[in-house]
Structures are given as C-alpha cells and as structure tokens.
Amino acid sequence: LSLHDALPIYPRMFVVADQPLSVVAALIEKCCVFVAGDTGLGHIAAAMRVPVVTLAGPTQIESTHPWGEHHRVLRTQLPLECMPCYGTNAYGQCAHLSCMRTIPPSRVAIALIECIDDCRGTPR
C-alpha cells in the first residue's frame, strides 16, 4: 500500500480502508496527529506516541480514553440523558447519534491545531 492507494481527502489527509492492522499501524506511526472514535486504533496511535483527538459518544470515556500526553477528548456539550449508553440495552439502537453528530467540526479543528502546536519540535 502506498499513499497513492489511499483516498485523498485534503492534500495531507487520507482515509485508508480494508488494510491489515500491521499496515494501518505503520501508517498511524507516520501521522502528526490521529483522529478516531473511542476505538482500538486511537489506543494504537497513543501507544505509538502519536497525539490522538478522540471523538467520544456512547462510551464511558473517563475510563476508556487514550492514555498519555498530547491527547484531546471531544464529546458533545449537550446534556443528553442517554449518555453514556455503552453497556446498556440502548447501545447500538440509537437512530439519531446526537452524541456524535453534535460535536462541532470547529472544535475538532481546534483540537487538531492544539495537538500539532503541542508537538512541534518533538522528535517522532
């Protein structure tokens, strides 16, 4: 796999799909910052000391967030009664996903910029 096989979204942002975990991990290691849901890939990035911006929705992010420095966790600022639904009968049944859809893209952009600024000059 080369970056030419990835789907370019913006000049320096790529989406990679249907690749073995070893390939994905090698690509993550080259990232300046990694954006993920509260998933295993975010934890792999954190283990490789790649800053992570985690978009948290239904999970209990207080105990499941990536550990380490330079990470940001974003979640909705709405007081949703259904949060967190992970571990309940409601998990996976939500049709509106308000917990994820109400994280403003501007907050994601700011978190990305903060991660990049925090890590400038840090050898990778």
mmCIF file of N, CA, C and O in Angstrom, residues 7-104:
data_model
loop_
_atom_site.group_PDB
_atom_site.id
_atom_site.type_symbol
_atom_site.label_atom_id
_atom_site.label_comp_id
_atom_site.label_asym_id
_atom_site.label_seq_id
_atom_site.Cartn_x
_atom_site.Cartn_y
_atom_site.Cartn_z
ATOM 1 N N LEU A 7 -7.301 7.133 -0.130
ATOM 2 C CA LEU A 7 -8.219 8.112 -0.700
ATOM 3 C C LEU A 7 -7.866 9.495 -0.178
ATOM 4 O O LEU A 7 -8.049 9.767 1.000
ATOM 5 N N PRO A 8 -7.335 10.387 -1.032
ATOM 6 C CA PRO A 8 -7.001 11.722 -0.537
ATOM 7 C C PRO A 8 -8.264 12.532 -0.267
ATOM 8 O O PRO A 8 -9.133 12.628 -1.104
ATOM 9 N N ILE A 9 -8.365 13.084 0.935
ATOM 10 C CA ILE A 9 -9.492 13.915 1.310
ATOM 11 C C ILE A 9 -9.096 15.380 1.142
ATOM 12 O O ILE A 9 -9.797 16.158 0.537
ATOM 13 N N TYR A 10 -7.976 15.736 1.692
ATOM 14 C CA TYR A 10 -7.359 17.041 1.537
ATOM 15 C C TYR A 10 -5.913 16.755 1.174
ATOM 16 O O TYR A 10 -5.464 15.614 1.261
ATOM 17 N N PRO A 11 -5.143 17.759 0.798
ATOM 18 C CA PRO A 11 -3.771 17.480 0.354
ATOM 19 C C PRO A 11 -2.946 16.610 1.306
ATOM 20 O O PRO A 11 -2.122 15.851 0.859
ATOM 21 N N ARG A 12 -3.178 16.705 2.622
ATOM 22 C CA ARG A 12 -2.361 15.917 3.558
ATOM 23 C C ARG A 12 -3.208 15.068 4.483
ATOM 24 O O ARG A 12 -2.786 14.713 5.560
ATOM 25 N N MET A 13 -4.443 14.746 4.087
ATOM 26 C CA MET A 13 -5.323 13.901 4.893
ATOM 27 C C MET A 13 -5.776 12.735 4.026
ATOM 28 O O MET A 13 -6.182 12.925 2.896
ATOM 29 N N PHE A 14 -5.670 11.532 4.574
ATOM 30 C CA PHE A 14 -6.029 10.339 3.826
ATOM 31 C C PHE A 14 -6.934 9.443 4.642
ATOM 32 O O PHE A 14 -6.832 9.390 5.861
ATOM 33 N N VAL A 15 -7.794 8.726 3.948
ATOM 34 C CA VAL A 15 -8.616 7.689 4.561
ATOM 35 C C VAL A 15 -8.112 6.372 3.995
ATOM 36 O O VAL A 15 -8.003 6.206 2.784
ATOM 37 N N VAL A 16 -7.787 5.447 4.869
ATOM 38 C CA VAL A 16 -7.279 4.145 4.460
ATOM 39 C C VAL A 16 -8.298 3.102 4.914
ATOM 40 O O VAL A 16 -8.729 3.113 6.061
ATOM 41 N N ALA A 17 -8.678 2.221 4.004
ATOM 42 C CA ALA A 17 -9.679 1.210 4.332
ATOM 43 C C ALA A 17 -9.219 -0.167 3.857
ATOM 44 O O ALA A 17 -8.405 -0.285 2.940
ATOM 45 N N ASP A 18 -9.743 -1.188 4.513
ATOM 46 C CA ASP A 18 -9.536 -2.582 4.108
ATOM 47 C C ASP A 18 -8.062 -2.975 4.035
ATOM 48 O O ASP A 18 -7.617 -3.587 3.061
ATOM 49 N N GLN A 19 -7.321 -2.621 5.063
ATOM 50 C CA GLN A 19 -5.904 -2.971 5.127
ATOM 51 C C GLN A 19 -5.634 -3.779 6.386
ATOM 52 O O GLN A 19 -6.313 -3.618 7.397
ATOM 53 N N PRO A 20 -4.620 -4.625 6.369
ATOM 54 C CA PRO A 20 -4.251 -5.364 7.578
ATOM 55 C C PRO A 20 -3.830 -4.402 8.689
ATOM 56 O O PRO A 20 -3.328 -3.306 8.419
ATOM 57 N N LEU A 21 -4.018 -4.825 9.914
ATOM 58 C CA LEU A 21 -3.680 -3.985 11.059
ATOM 59 C C LEU A 21 -2.215 -3.565 11.037
ATOM 60 O O LEU A 21 -1.887 -2.437 11.398
ATOM 61 N N SER A 22 -1.329 -4.418 10.584
ATOM 62 C CA SER A 22 0.092 -4.057 10.537
ATOM 63 C C SER A 22 0.334 -2.877 9.594
ATOM 64 O O SER A 22 1.147 -2.001 9.883
ATOM 65 N N VAL A 23 -0.377 -2.814 8.492
ATOM 66 C CA VAL A 23 -0.251 -1.707 7.554
ATOM 67 C C VAL A 23 -0.834 -0.443 8.167
ATOM 68 O O VAL A 23 -0.229 0.634 8.108
ATOM 69 N N VAL A 24 -2.002 -0.567 8.778
ATOM 70 C CA VAL A 24 -2.647 0.589 9.407
ATOM 71 C C VAL A 24 -1.746 1.136 10.519
ATOM 72 O O VAL A 24 -1.552 2.345 10.625
ATOM 73 N N ALA A 25 -1.182 0.267 11.337
ATOM 74 C CA ALA A 25 -0.300 0.706 12.422
ATOM 75 C C ALA A 25 0.929 1.428 11.864
ATOM 76 O O ALA A 25 1.356 2.452 12.408
ATOM 77 N N ALA A 26 1.487 0.921 10.780
ATOM 78 C CA ALA A 26 2.650 1.577 10.171
ATOM 79 C C ALA A 26 2.283 2.968 9.650
ATOM 80 O O ALA A 26 3.069 3.907 9.772
ATOM 81 N N LEU A 27 1.089 3.110 9.093
ATOM 82 C CA LEU A 27 0.641 4.424 8.632
ATOM 83 C C LEU A 27 0.359 5.364 9.799
ATOM 84 O O LEU A 27 0.710 6.544 9.752
ATOM 85 N N ILE A 28 -0.258 4.844 10.851
ATOM 86 C CA ILE A 28 -0.544 5.666 12.040
ATOM 87 C C ILE A 28 0.747 6.225 12.609
ATOM 88 O O ILE A 28 0.819 7.390 12.991
ATOM 89 N N GLU A 29 1.789 5.404 12.640
ATOM 90 C CA GLU A 29 3.066 5.825 13.215
ATOM 91 C C GLU A 29 3.653 7.038 12.482
ATOM 92 O O GLU A 29 4.392 7.820 13.055
ATOM 93 N N LYS A 30 3.298 7.224 11.243
ATOM 94 C CA LYS A 30 3.810 8.342 10.450
ATOM 95 C C LYS A 30 2.968 9.608 10.603
ATOM 96 O O LYS A 30 3.336 10.659 10.092
ATOM 97 N N CYS A 31 1.841 9.511 11.306
ATOM 98 C CA CYS A 31 0.928 10.655 11.447
ATOM 99 C C CYS A 31 1.462 11.689 12.424
ATOM 100 O O CYS A 31 2.118 11.362 13.413
ATOM 101 N N CYS A 32 1.127 12.926 12.165
ATOM 102 C CA CYS A 32 1.419 14.016 13.087
ATOM 103 C C CYS A 32 0.371 14.019 14.203
ATOM 104 O O CYS A 32 0.670 14.296 15.357
ATOM 105 N N VAL A 33 -0.867 13.704 13.845
ATOM 106 C CA VAL A 33 -1.972 13.594 14.788
ATOM 107 C C VAL A 33 -2.977 12.621 14.185
ATOM 108 O O VAL A 33 -3.069 12.505 12.961
ATOM 109 N N PHE A 34 -3.686 11.897 15.035
ATOM 110 C CA PHE A 34 -4.632 10.877 14.582
ATOM 111 C C PHE A 34 -6.006 11.186 15.163
ATOM 112 O O PHE A 34 -6.121 11.449 16.360
ATOM 113 N N VAL A 35 -7.033 11.169 14.333
ATOM 114 C CA VAL A 35 -8.408 11.406 14.774
ATOM 115 C C VAL A 35 -9.136 10.074 14.744
ATOM 116 O O VAL A 35 -9.082 9.349 13.742
ATOM 117 N N ALA A 36 -9.830 9.760 15.839
ATOM 118 C CA ALA A 36 -10.546 8.484 15.906
ATOM 119 C C ALA A 36 -11.721 8.595 16.855
ATOM 120 O O ALA A 36 -11.770 9.483 17.705
ATOM 121 N N GLY A 37 -12.645 7.680 16.697
ATOM 122 C CA GLY A 37 -13.653 7.483 17.730
ATOM 123 C C GLY A 37 -12.949 6.801 18.891
ATOM 124 O O GLY A 37 -11.740 6.547 18.853
ATOM 125 N N ASP A 38 -13.691 6.497 19.928
ATOM 126 C CA ASP A 38 -13.109 5.794 21.077
ATOM 127 C C ASP A 38 -12.953 4.327 20.689
ATOM 128 O O ASP A 38 -13.761 3.477 21.038
ATOM 129 N N THR A 39 -11.896 4.064 19.898
ATOM 130 C CA THR A 39 -11.682 2.747 19.324
ATOM 131 C C THR A 39 -10.254 2.287 19.548
ATOM 132 O O THR A 39 -9.396 3.054 19.982
ATOM 133 N N GLY A 40 -10.009 1.064 19.188
ATOM 134 C CA GLY A 40 -8.683 0.489 19.320
ATOM 135 C C GLY A 40 -7.617 1.220 18.543
ATOM 136 O O GLY A 40 -6.464 1.300 18.970
ATOM 137 N N LEU A 41 -7.974 1.769 17.372
ATOM 138 C CA LEU A 41 -6.961 2.473 16.579
ATOM 139 C C LEU A 41 -6.441 3.708 17.305
ATOM 140 O O LEU A 41 -5.258 4.036 17.204
ATOM 141 N N GLY A 42 -7.296 4.387 18.044
ATOM 142 C CA GLY A 42 -6.841 5.522 18.842
ATOM 143 C C GLY A 42 -5.852 5.083 19.904
ATOM 144 O O GLY A 42 -4.870 5.775 20.188
ATOM 145 N N HIS A 43 -6.086 3.917 20.486
ATOM 146 C CA HIS A 43 -5.169 3.396 21.504
ATOM 147 C C HIS A 43 -3.844 2.959 20.888
ATOM 148 O O HIS A 43 -2.788 3.128 21.502
ATOM 149 N N ILE A 44 -3.901 2.424 19.671
ATOM 150 C CA ILE A 44 -2.658 2.074 18.974
ATOM 151 C C ILE A 44 -1.845 3.340 18.709
ATOM 152 O O ILE A 44 -0.640 3.377 18.945
ATOM 153 N N ALA A 45 -2.518 4.391 18.241
ATOM 154 C CA ALA A 45 -1.821 5.659 17.998
ATOM 155 C C ALA A 45 -1.197 6.184 19.284
ATOM 156 O O ALA A 45 -0.035 6.603 19.295
ATOM 157 N N ALA A 46 -1.950 6.156 20.374
ATOM 158 C CA ALA A 46 -1.429 6.648 21.657
ATOM 159 C C ALA A 46 -0.225 5.824 22.100
ATOM 160 O O ALA A 46 0.756 6.370 22.610
ATOM 161 N N ALA A 47 -0.278 4.513 21.899
ATOM 162 C CA ALA A 47 0.846 3.648 22.276
ATOM 163 C C ALA A 47 2.092 3.967 21.456
ATOM 164 O O ALA A 47 3.212 3.787 21.926
ATOM 165 N N MET A 48 1.878 4.485 20.236
ATOM 166 C CA MET A 48 2.998 4.864 19.373
ATOM 167 C C MET A 48 3.401 6.324 19.583
ATOM 168 O O MET A 48 4.193 6.869 18.827
ATOM 169 N N ARG A 49 2.814 6.939 20.597
ATOM 170 C CA ARG A 49 3.070 8.335 20.959
ATOM 171 C C ARG A 49 2.659 9.327 19.868
ATOM 172 O O ARG A 49 3.252 10.392 19.726
ATOM 173 N N VAL A 50 1.647 8.946 19.107
ATOM 174 C CA VAL A 50 1.043 9.856 18.143
ATOM 175 C C VAL A 50 -0.115 10.541 18.863
ATOM 176 O O VAL A 50 -0.964 9.870 19.438
ATOM 177 N N PRO A 51 -0.169 11.863 18.872
ATOM 178 C CA PRO A 51 -1.275 12.552 19.521
ATOM 179 C C PRO A 51 -2.614 12.125 18.917
ATOM 180 O O PRO A 51 -2.731 11.957 17.706
ATOM 181 N N VAL A 52 -3.607 11.965 19.781
ATOM 182 C CA VAL A 52 -4.917 11.482 19.349
ATOM 183 C C VAL A 52 -5.990 12.495 19.714
ATOM 184 O O VAL A 52 -6.018 12.999 20.844
ATOM 185 N N VAL A 53 -6.868 12.773 18.758
ATOM 186 C CA VAL A 53 -8.089 13.510 19.030
ATOM 187 C C VAL A 53 -9.199 12.465 18.983
ATOM 188 O O VAL A 53 -9.472 11.879 17.938
ATOM 189 N N THR A 54 -9.782 12.189 20.150
ATOM 190 C CA THR A 54 -10.823 11.169 20.258
ATOM 191 C C THR A 54 -12.186 11.817 20.251
ATOM 192 O O THR A 54 -12.459 12.722 21.037
ATOM 193 N N LEU A 55 -13.041 11.349 19.351
ATOM 194 C CA LEU A 55 -14.426 11.791 19.306
ATOM 195 C C LEU A 55 -15.229 10.785 20.110
ATOM 196 O O LEU A 55 -15.378 9.632 19.709
ATOM 197 N N ALA A 56 -15.703 11.209 21.266
ATOM 198 C CA ALA A 56 -16.351 10.296 22.201
ATOM 199 C C ALA A 56 -17.864 10.466 22.130
ATOM 200 O O ALA A 56 -18.373 11.571 22.162
ATOM 201 N N GLY A 57 -18.548 9.372 22.049
ATOM 202 C CA GLY A 57 -20.002 9.393 22.016
ATOM 203 C C GLY A 57 -20.587 8.526 23.096
ATOM 204 O O GLY A 57 -20.666 8.931 24.257
ATOM 205 N N PRO A 58 -20.950 7.297 22.757
ATOM 206 C CA PRO A 58 -21.684 6.459 23.700
ATOM 207 C C PRO A 58 -20.834 5.787 24.776
ATOM 208 O O PRO A 58 -21.371 5.197 25.693
ATOM 209 N N THR A 59 -19.523 5.888 24.680
ATOM 210 C CA THR A 59 -18.676 5.153 25.617
ATOM 211 C C THR A 59 -18.481 5.908 26.932
ATOM 212 O O THR A 59 -18.773 7.083 27.044
ATOM 213 N N GLN A 60 -17.960 5.188 27.909
ATOM 214 C CA GLN A 60 -17.622 5.790 29.203
ATOM 215 C C GLN A 60 -16.185 6.273 29.106
ATOM 216 O O GLN A 60 -15.258 5.665 29.627
ATOM 217 N N ILE A 61 -16.027 7.399 28.438
ATOM 218 C CA ILE A 61 -14.720 7.903 28.036
ATOM 219 C C ILE A 61 -13.785 8.162 29.213
ATOM 220 O O ILE A 61 -12.568 8.108 29.063
ATOM 221 N N GLU A 62 -14.335 8.409 30.379
ATOM 222 C CA GLU A 62 -13.481 8.661 31.543
ATOM 223 C C GLU A 62 -12.553 7.490 31.820
ATOM 224 O O GLU A 62 -11.444 7.665 32.305
ATOM 225 N N SER A 63 -12.998 6.275 31.487
ATOM 226 C CA SER A 63 -12.160 5.105 31.755
ATOM 227 C C SER A 63 -11.590 4.473 30.482
ATOM 228 O O SER A 63 -10.749 3.585 30.569
ATOM 229 N N THR A 64 -12.021 4.931 29.311
ATOM 230 C CA THR A 64 -11.577 4.275 28.080
ATOM 231 C C THR A 64 -10.753 5.162 27.159
ATOM 232 O O THR A 64 -10.361 4.725 26.090
ATOM 233 N N HIS A 65 -10.464 6.400 27.555
ATOM 234 C CA HIS A 65 -9.732 7.314 26.675
ATOM 235 C C HIS A 65 -8.285 6.872 26.512
ATOM 236 O O HIS A 65 -7.749 6.127 27.337
ATOM 237 N N PRO A 66 -7.629 7.328 25.437
ATOM 238 C CA PRO A 66 -6.199 7.021 25.267
ATOM 239 C C PRO A 66 -5.383 7.664 26.378
ATOM 240 O O PRO A 66 -5.645 8.799 26.774
ATOM 241 N N TRP A 67 -4.416 6.935 26.878
ATOM 242 C CA TRP A 67 -3.561 7.430 27.951
ATOM 243 C C TRP A 67 -2.295 8.012 27.361
ATOM 244 O O TRP A 67 -1.814 7.556 26.338
ATOM 245 N N GLY A 68 -1.769 9.009 28.017
ATOM 246 C CA GLY A 68 -0.527 9.618 27.575
ATOM 247 C C GLY A 68 -0.690 11.111 27.402
ATOM 248 O O GLY A 68 -1.712 11.697 27.749
ATOM 249 N N GLU A 69 0.340 11.705 26.838
ATOM 250 C CA GLU A 69 0.367 13.159 26.661
ATOM 251 C C GLU A 69 -0.169 13.556 25.288
ATOM 252 O O GLU A 69 -0.186 12.761 24.366
ATOM 253 N N HIS A 70 -0.551 14.807 25.195
ATOM 254 C CA HIS A 70 -0.920 15.452 23.934
ATOM 255 C C HIS A 70 -2.209 14.922 23.312
ATOM 256 O O HIS A 70 -2.410 15.095 22.112
ATOM 257 N N HIS A 71 -3.062 14.255 24.072
ATOM 258 C CA HIS A 71 -4.313 13.754 23.522
ATOM 259 C C HIS A 71 -5.449 14.697 23.902
ATOM 260 O O HIS A 71 -5.389 15.385 24.934
ATOM 261 N N ARG A 72 -6.454 14.728 23.072
ATOM 262 C CA ARG A 72 -7.652 15.526 23.332
ATOM 263 C C ARG A 72 -8.863 14.607 23.209
ATOM 264 O O ARG A 72 -8.909 13.764 22.316
ATOM 265 N N VAL A 73 -9.837 14.785 24.086
ATOM 266 C CA VAL A 73 -11.091 14.050 24.019
ATOM 267 C C VAL A 73 -12.202 15.067 23.806
ATOM 268 O O VAL A 73 -12.327 16.023 24.568
ATOM 269 N N LEU A 74 -12.977 14.847 22.762
ATOM 270 C CA LEU A 74 -14.098 15.733 22.462
ATOM 271 C C LEU A 74 -15.397 14.948 22.583
ATOM 272 O O LEU A 74 -15.490 13.823 22.109
ATOM 273 N N ARG A 75 -16.362 15.575 23.213
ATOM 274 C CA ARG A 75 -17.698 14.976 23.274
ATOM 275 C C ARG A 75 -18.708 16.096 23.187
ATOM 276 O O ARG A 75 -18.368 17.268 23.335
ATOM 277 N N THR A 76 -19.936 15.732 22.958
ATOM 278 C CA THR A 76 -20.980 16.738 22.844
ATOM 279 C C THR A 76 -21.070 17.552 24.129
ATOM 280 O O THR A 76 -20.758 17.047 25.213
ATOM 281 N N GLN A 77 -21.477 18.786 23.983
ATOM 282 C CA GLN A 77 -21.690 19.616 25.168
ATOM 283 C C GLN A 77 -23.160 19.657 25.546
ATOM 284 O O GLN A 77 -23.532 20.346 26.489
ATOM 285 N N LEU A 78 -23.979 18.894 24.814
ATOM 286 C CA LEU A 78 -25.398 18.810 25.148
ATOM 287 C C LEU A 78 -25.602 17.862 26.324
ATOM 288 O O LEU A 78 -24.930 16.826 26.418
ATOM 289 N N PRO A 79 -26.525 18.179 27.211
ATOM 290 C CA PRO A 79 -26.806 17.277 28.345
ATOM 291 C C PRO A 79 -27.745 16.143 27.929
ATOM 292 O O PRO A 79 -28.926 16.132 28.274
ATOM 293 N N LEU A 80 -27.222 15.183 27.188
ATOM 294 C CA LEU A 80 -28.041 14.075 26.698
ATOM 295 C C LEU A 80 -28.269 13.052 27.805
ATOM 296 O O LEU A 80 -27.312 12.535 28.377
ATOM 297 N N GLU A 81 -29.519 12.760 28.084
ATOM 298 C CA GLU A 81 -29.852 11.800 29.144
ATOM 299 C C GLU A 81 -29.410 10.390 28.808
ATOM 300 O O GLU A 81 -29.222 9.569 29.695
ATOM 301 N N CYS A 82 -29.248 10.113 27.531
ATOM 302 C CA CYS A 82 -28.900 8.749 27.106
ATOM 303 C C CYS A 82 -27.407 8.443 27.218
ATOM 304 O O CYS A 82 -26.997 7.307 26.983
ATOM 305 N N MET A 83 -26.599 9.417 27.569
ATOM 306 C CA MET A 83 -25.149 9.196 27.625
ATOM 307 C C MET A 83 -24.686 8.806 29.007
ATOM 308 O O MET A 83 -25.154 9.381 29.966
ATOM 309 N N PRO A 84 -23.730 7.924 29.111
ATOM 310 C CA PRO A 84 -23.276 7.037 28.049
ATOM 311 C C PRO A 84 -24.207 5.832 27.954
ATOM 312 O O PRO A 84 -24.683 5.329 28.963
ATOM 313 N N CYS A 85 -24.447 5.394 26.750
ATOM 314 C CA CYS A 85 -25.340 4.241 26.574
ATOM 315 C C CYS A 85 -24.575 2.934 26.468
ATOM 316 O O CYS A 85 -25.152 1.862 26.534
ATOM 317 N N TYR A 86 -23.254 3.018 26.306
ATOM 318 C CA TYR A 86 -22.456 1.799 26.180
ATOM 319 C C TYR A 86 -22.676 0.920 27.408
ATOM 320 O O TYR A 86 -22.620 1.378 28.534
ATOM 321 N N GLY A 87 -22.933 -0.329 27.184
ATOM 322 C CA GLY A 87 -23.171 -1.260 28.281
ATOM 323 C C GLY A 87 -24.633 -1.327 28.709
ATOM 324 O O GLY A 87 -24.967 -2.025 29.658
ATOM 325 N N THR A 88 -25.509 -0.600 28.011
ATOM 326 C CA THR A 88 -26.942 -0.649 28.310
ATOM 327 C C THR A 88 -27.682 -1.247 27.114
ATOM 328 O O THR A 88 -27.104 -1.438 26.035
ATOM 329 N N ASN A 89 -28.961 -1.491 27.286
ATOM 330 C CA ASN A 89 -29.778 -2.017 26.189
ATOM 331 C C ASN A 89 -29.926 -1.009 25.051
ATOM 332 O O ASN A 89 -30.251 -1.380 23.929
ATOM 333 N N ALA A 90 -29.710 0.255 25.324
ATOM 334 C CA ALA A 90 -29.855 1.295 24.296
ATOM 335 C C ALA A 90 -28.676 1.324 23.326
ATOM 336 O O ALA A 90 -28.802 1.837 22.213
ATOM 337 N N TYR A 91 -27.538 0.757 23.736
ATOM 338 C CA TYR A 91 -26.341 0.820 22.896
ATOM 339 C C TYR A 91 -26.586 0.112 21.560
ATOM 340 O O TYR A 91 -27.067 -1.002 21.509
ATOM 341 N N GLY A 92 -26.253 0.809 20.487
ATOM 342 C CA GLY A 92 -26.420 0.244 19.154
ATOM 343 C C GLY A 92 -27.818 0.400 18.588
ATOM 344 O O GLY A 92 -28.065 0.029 17.454
ATOM 345 N N GLN A 93 -28.732 0.926 19.383
ATOM 346 C CA GLN A 93 -30.114 1.075 18.945
ATOM 347 C C GLN A 93 -30.452 2.516 18.564
ATOM 348 O O GLN A 93 -31.549 2.793 18.123
ATOM 349 N N CYS A 94 -29.529 3.423 18.743
ATOM 350 C CA CYS A 94 -29.784 4.846 18.548
ATOM 351 C C CYS A 94 -29.892 5.175 17.060
ATOM 352 O O CYS A 94 -29.005 4.843 16.281
ATOM 353 N N ALA A 95 -30.962 5.859 16.707
ATOM 354 C CA ALA A 95 -31.153 6.254 15.313
ATOM 355 C C ALA A 95 -30.604 7.652 15.036
ATOM 356 O O ALA A 95 -30.317 7.994 13.898
ATOM 357 N N HIS A 96 -30.427 8.460 16.064
ATOM 358 C CA HIS A 96 -30.044 9.848 15.837
ATOM 359 C C HIS A 96 -28.576 10.137 16.124
ATOM 360 O O HIS A 96 -28.022 11.084 15.601
ATOM 361 N N LEU A 97 -27.909 9.357 16.923
ATOM 362 C CA LEU A 97 -26.493 9.520 17.256
ATOM 363 C C LEU A 97 -26.130 10.961 17.615
ATOM 364 O O LEU A 97 -25.086 11.481 17.213
ATOM 365 N N SER A 98 -26.986 11.604 18.366
ATOM 366 C CA SER A 98 -26.745 13.003 18.750
ATOM 367 C C SER A 98 -25.435 13.171 19.492
ATOM 368 O O SER A 98 -24.801 14.225 19.399
ATOM 369 N N CYS A 99 -25.005 12.152 20.214
ATOM 370 C CA CYS A 99 -23.761 12.267 20.965
ATOM 371 C C CYS A 99 -22.568 12.480 20.048
ATOM 372 O O CYS A 99 -21.589 13.127 20.437
ATOM 373 N N MET A 100 -22.640 11.978 18.824
ATOM 374 C CA MET A 100 -21.537 12.152 17.875
ATOM 375 C C MET A 100 -21.789 13.316 16.917
ATOM 376 O O MET A 100 -20.882 14.075 16.600
ATOM 377 N N ARG A 101 -23.010 13.457 16.480
ATOM 378 C CA ARG A 101 -23.332 14.469 15.466
ATOM 379 C C ARG A 101 -23.305 15.890 15.996
ATOM 380 O O ARG A 101 -23.297 16.834 15.217
ATOM 381 N N THR A 102 -23.280 16.059 17.295
ATOM 382 C CA THR A 102 -23.297 17.408 17.862
ATOM 383 C C THR A 102 -21.926 17.852 18.362
ATOM 384 O O THR A 102 -21.830 18.830 19.092
ATOM 385 N N ILE A 103 -20.892 17.153 17.948
ATOM 386 C CA ILE A 103 -19.523 17.620 18.202
ATOM 387 C C ILE A 103 -19.195 18.544 17.032
ATOM 388 O O ILE A 103 -19.070 18.085 15.896
ATOM 389 N N PRO A 104 -19.077 19.831 17.275
ATOM 390 C CA PRO A 104 -18.860 20.774 16.164
ATOM 391 C C PRO A 104 -17.515 20.548 15.463
ATOM 392 O O PRO A 104 -16.487 20.366 16.123
#
